[in-house]
């Protein structure tokens, strides 16, 4: 008995002096100490649950903000295309100046888009996107009442400047906040963008007629949608592009180790959910050394050429073929609404494929068939041509998806997005203007349609090259 008591006392003393076991330390972290939490203090588990709940709401709010921002990135352009004839008459605008007006989006996107990464590094992505939405709202409010062609062009440029910076930063925000869901989030964003485009095409003309037939009322009404988007981004003003801190799930870590294309990659998130050094600005990455970056820029530029010709001139093509104005607007809406389901499906499919070339070819062939139909029977088969061109128009969400897949890190995506979009929009700049000049001097749509059809060939070639399974960091490092 005495020996047993001595052994018990000794073991008790040793246990008291020994360091706490792992289980004890875990228990103490959960309860705030060996004796439990301090009076009046919440348990650590409750605090973690509160932080997790806050993170979840932040992510939900960001998703809403992304959708609302995407809804506003095309109505300023498409609503003008639907009322272009009325605007030309009201402002005394020639066909050549109208072509310049339809080229203005590409010019603004090229000039202002390249500044987006630098602004985001200085002020934060959320702040820049919110400021861009404010510019869109202000431009849409002021533009119809300028009273002159020069004023109309200048205020249109204000709205387009806001669209330009948001265009560039959306893929960056998706990569930083949703590195393991690039395909699905790009699909959601692209679907919302297509929906906003379709709504503007379908609603502008009927809304203008309902408001008394004044084209100014039909253009200004879209400022309300932009104001709603501004409110959704106010909570993210001051954000520096950091995803909410959270523990990286084991499945995400394994996926990062595998480096599956389109999924989270090493360096996107360090353990604990904090962006690693690879997400910081990477001054050593020379994007112009990458052949993939150049191919993506050419692909982006040529698809943008077709898209802005479609948004700016397609209603006029149908109206000149004898289609009523309201029906022409609905046909443009059909072209754009095709992007709603396809813009969600195509990025998800593309993110699972090592090469995106086959998708590029299918979209390009659809465009060739649609333009051929517009030349031979524009009014008779208008519905079919609109469907085919709607499929071809989904090259845009595919290009955005490839921007997210062709770079390893958030910093790489920022540089690639700015380069591909700015260079691409410079490439697209002459297209809508040249269509206006050809239309005015030839008196028909044969030459303009031949031009846009011919441009689809190099678009498919560039898209196949951009869709190869490689990253710009690898190419820049190798000097290829």
Coordinates of N, CA and C in Angstrom, one line a residue, residues 66-156:
X66 N -20.2 40.6 -57.9 CA -19.6 40.2 -59.2 C -20.8 40.1 -60.3
X67 N -21.9 39.5 -59.9 CA -23.0 39.4 -60.8 C -23.6 40.8 -61.2
X68 N -23.8 41.7 -60.2 CA -24.3 43.0 -60.5 C -23.3 43.8 -61.4
X69 N -22.0 43.7 -61.1 CA -21.0 44.4 -61.9 C -21.1 43.8 -63.4
X70 N -21.2 42.5 -63.5 CA -21.2 41.9 -64.9 C -22.4 42.4 -65.6
X71 N -23.6 42.5 -65.0 CA -24.8 42.9 -65.6 C -24.6 44.3 -66.2
X72 N -23.7 45.1 -65.7 CA -23.5 46.5 -66.2 C -22.4 46.7 -67.2
X73 N -21.8 45.7 -67.6 CA -20.6 45.9 -68.5 C -20.9 45.9 -70.0
X74 N -22.2 45.8 -70.3 CA -22.5 45.9 -71.8 C -23.8 46.8 -72.1
X75 N -24.7 47.0 -71.1 CA -25.9 47.9 -71.5 C -25.5 49.2 -72.1
X76 N -24.4 49.9 -71.6 CA -24.0 51.2 -72.2 C -23.7 51.1 -73.6
X77 N -23.3 49.9 -74.1 CA -22.9 49.7 -75.5 C -24.1 49.2 -76.3
X78 N -24.8 48.2 -75.8 CA -25.9 47.6 -76.5 C -27.1 48.5 -76.7
X79 N -27.4 49.2 -75.6 CA -28.6 50.1 -75.7 C -28.4 51.2 -76.8
X80 N -27.1 51.6 -77.0 CA -26.8 52.6 -78.0 C -27.0 51.9 -79.4
X81 N -26.5 50.6 -79.5 CA -26.7 50.0 -80.8 C -28.2 49.8 -81.2
X82 N -29.0 49.5 -80.2 CA -30.5 49.4 -80.5 C -31.1 50.7 -81.0
X83 N -30.6 51.8 -80.6 CA -31.1 53.1 -80.9 C -30.2 53.9 -81.8
X84 N -29.3 53.3 -82.4 CA -28.2 54.0 -83.2 C -28.8 54.9 -84.3
X85 N -29.8 54.4 -85.0 CA -30.5 55.2 -86.0 C -31.1 56.5 -85.4
X86 N -31.8 56.4 -84.3 CA -32.4 57.5 -83.7 C -31.4 58.5 -83.1
X87 N -30.3 58.0 -82.6 CA -29.2 58.8 -82.1 C -28.6 59.6 -83.2
X88 N -28.3 58.9 -84.3 CA -27.7 59.5 -85.5 C -28.6 60.7 -86.0
X89 N -29.9 60.4 -86.1 CA -30.8 61.5 -86.5 C -30.8 62.6 -85.5
X90 N -30.9 62.3 -84.2 CA -31.1 63.4 -83.2 C -29.8 64.3 -83.1
X91 N -28.6 63.7 -83.3 CA -27.4 64.4 -83.2 C -26.8 64.8 -84.5
X92 N -27.4 64.5 -85.7 CA -26.9 64.8 -87.0 C -25.5 64.1 -87.2
X93 N -25.5 62.8 -86.9 CA -24.2 62.0 -87.0 C -24.1 61.3 -88.3
X94 N -23.0 61.3 -89.0 CA -22.8 60.6 -90.2 C -22.5 59.2 -90.0
X95 N -22.5 58.4 -91.0 CA -22.2 57.0 -90.9 C -20.7 56.7 -90.4
X96 N -19.8 57.6 -90.9 CA -18.4 57.4 -90.5 C -18.3 57.7 -89.0
X97 N -18.9 58.8 -88.5 CA -18.9 59.1 -87.1 C -19.5 58.0 -86.3
X98 N -20.6 57.5 -86.8 CA -21.3 56.4 -86.1 C -20.4 55.2 -86.0
X99 N -19.6 54.9 -87.0 CA -18.6 53.9 -87.0 C -17.5 54.2 -85.9
X100 N -17.1 55.4 -85.8 CA -16.2 55.8 -84.7 C -16.8 55.6 -83.3
X101 N -18.1 55.9 -83.2 CA -18.8 55.7 -82.0 C -18.8 54.2 -81.6
X102 N -19.0 53.3 -82.6 CA -19.0 51.9 -82.3 C -17.6 51.3 -82.0
X103 N -16.6 52.1 -82.5 CA -15.2 51.7 -82.2 C -14.7 52.2 -80.8
X104 N -15.5 53.2 -80.3 CA -15.0 53.8 -79.0 C -14.9 52.8 -77.9
X105 N -15.7 51.8 -77.7 CA -15.5 50.8 -76.6 C -14.1 50.2 -76.7
X106 N -13.7 49.8 -77.9 CA -12.4 49.1 -78.1 C -11.3 50.1 -77.7
X107 N -11.4 51.3 -78.1 CA -10.3 52.3 -77.8 C -10.2 52.6 -76.3
X108 N -11.4 52.8 -75.7 CA -11.4 53.0 -74.2 C -10.9 51.8 -73.5
X109 N -11.3 50.6 -73.9 CA -10.8 49.4 -73.2 C -9.3 49.2 -73.3
X110 N -8.8 49.6 -74.5 CA -7.3 49.4 -74.7 C -6.6 50.5 -73.8
X111 N -7.0 51.7 -73.8 CA -6.3 52.8 -73.2 C -6.4 52.7 -71.7
X112 N -7.6 52.5 -71.2 CA -7.9 52.5 -69.7 C -7.7 51.2 -69.1
X113 N -7.9 50.1 -69.8 CA -7.7 48.7 -69.2 C -6.3 48.5 -68.8
X114 N -5.3 49.0 -69.4 CA -3.9 48.7 -69.1 C -3.6 49.3 -67.7
X115 N -4.3 50.3 -67.3 CA -4.0 51.0 -66.0 C -4.7 50.2 -64.8
X116 N -5.5 49.3 -65.1 CA -6.3 48.6 -64.0 C -5.4 47.9 -63.0
X117 N -4.4 47.1 -63.4 CA -3.6 46.4 -62.4 C -2.8 47.4 -61.5
X118 N -2.3 48.5 -62.1 CA -1.5 49.5 -61.3 C -2.5 50.1 -60.3
X119 N -3.7 50.5 -60.7 CA -4.6 51.1 -59.8 C -5.0 50.2 -58.7
X120 N -5.2 48.9 -59.1 CA -5.6 47.9 -58.1 C -4.5 47.7 -57.0
X121 N -3.3 47.7 -57.4 CA -2.2 47.6 -56.5 C -2.2 48.7 -55.5
X122 N -2.5 49.9 -56.0 CA -2.4 51.1 -55.1 C -3.6 51.3 -54.3
X123 N -4.8 51.1 -54.8 CA -6.1 51.4 -54.1 C -6.8 50.1 -53.7
X124 N -6.5 49.0 -54.3 CA -7.3 47.8 -54.0 C -8.3 47.5 -55.1
X125 N -8.5 46.2 -55.5 CA -9.4 45.9 -56.6 C -10.8 46.3 -56.3
X126 N -11.3 46.1 -55.1 CA -12.7 46.5 -54.7 C -12.9 48.0 -54.9
X127 N -11.9 48.8 -54.5 CA -12.1 50.2 -54.7 C -12.1 50.6 -56.2
X128 N -11.3 50.0 -57.0 CA -11.2 50.4 -58.4 C -12.5 50.0 -59.1
X129 N -13.0 48.7 -58.8 CA -14.2 48.3 -59.4 C -15.4 49.2 -59.0
X130 N -15.5 49.6 -57.8 CA -16.5 50.5 -57.3 C -16.5 51.8 -58.0
X131 N -15.3 52.4 -58.1 CA -15.1 53.6 -58.8 C -15.5 53.5 -60.3
X132 N -15.2 52.3 -60.9 CA -15.5 52.1 -62.3 C -17.1 52.1 -62.5
X133 N -17.7 51.5 -61.5 CA -19.2 51.4 -61.6 C -19.8 52.8 -61.4
X134 N -19.2 53.6 -60.6 CA -19.6 55.0 -60.4 C -19.5 55.8 -61.8
X135 N -18.4 55.5 -62.4 CA -18.2 56.2 -63.7 C -19.2 55.7 -64.8
X136 N -19.5 54.4 -64.7 CA -20.6 53.9 -65.6 C -21.9 54.6 -65.4
X137 N -22.3 54.7 -64.1 CA -23.5 55.3 -63.7 C -23.6 56.8 -64.1
X138 N -22.5 57.5 -63.9 CA -22.4 59.0 -64.2 C -22.5 59.1 -65.7
X139 N -21.8 58.3 -66.5 CA -21.8 58.4 -67.9 C -23.2 58.2 -68.5
X140 N -23.9 57.2 -68.0 CA -25.2 56.8 -68.5 C -26.2 57.9 -68.2
X141 N -26.0 58.6 -67.0 CA -26.9 59.7 -66.6 C -26.8 60.9 -67.5
X142 N -25.5 61.2 -67.8 CA -25.2 62.5 -68.5 C -25.3 62.4 -70.0
X143 N -24.9 61.3 -70.5 CA -24.7 61.1 -72.0 C -25.8 61.6 -72.8
X144 N -27.1 61.2 -72.5 CA -28.2 61.6 -73.5 C -28.4 63.1 -73.5
X145 N -27.9 63.8 -72.6 CA -28.3 65.2 -72.5 C -27.2 66.2 -72.8
X146 N -26.1 65.7 -73.5 CA -25.0 66.5 -73.8 C -25.3 67.5 -74.9
X147 N -26.2 67.1 -75.9 CA -26.7 68.0 -76.9 C -25.7 68.1 -78.1
X148 N -24.6 67.4 -78.1 CA -23.7 67.5 -79.3 C -23.0 66.2 -79.5
X149 N -22.4 66.0 -80.7 CA -21.7 64.8 -81.0 C -20.5 64.6 -80.1
X150 N -19.7 65.7 -80.0 CA -18.5 65.7 -79.3 C -18.8 65.4 -77.8
X151 N -19.8 66.0 -77.2 CA -20.1 65.8 -75.8 C -20.6 64.4 -75.6
X152 N -21.4 63.9 -76.6 CA -21.9 62.5 -76.5 C -20.7 61.5 -76.5
X153 N -19.7 61.7 -77.4 CA -18.6 60.9 -77.4 C -17.8 60.9 -76.1
X154 N -17.6 62.1 -75.6 CA -16.8 62.3 -74.4 C -17.4 61.6 -73.2
X155 N -18.7 61.8 -73.0 CA -19.3 61.2 -71.8 C -19.5 59.7 -72.0
X156 N -19.6 59.2 -73.2 CA -19.6 57.8 -73.5 C -18.3 57.2 -73.1

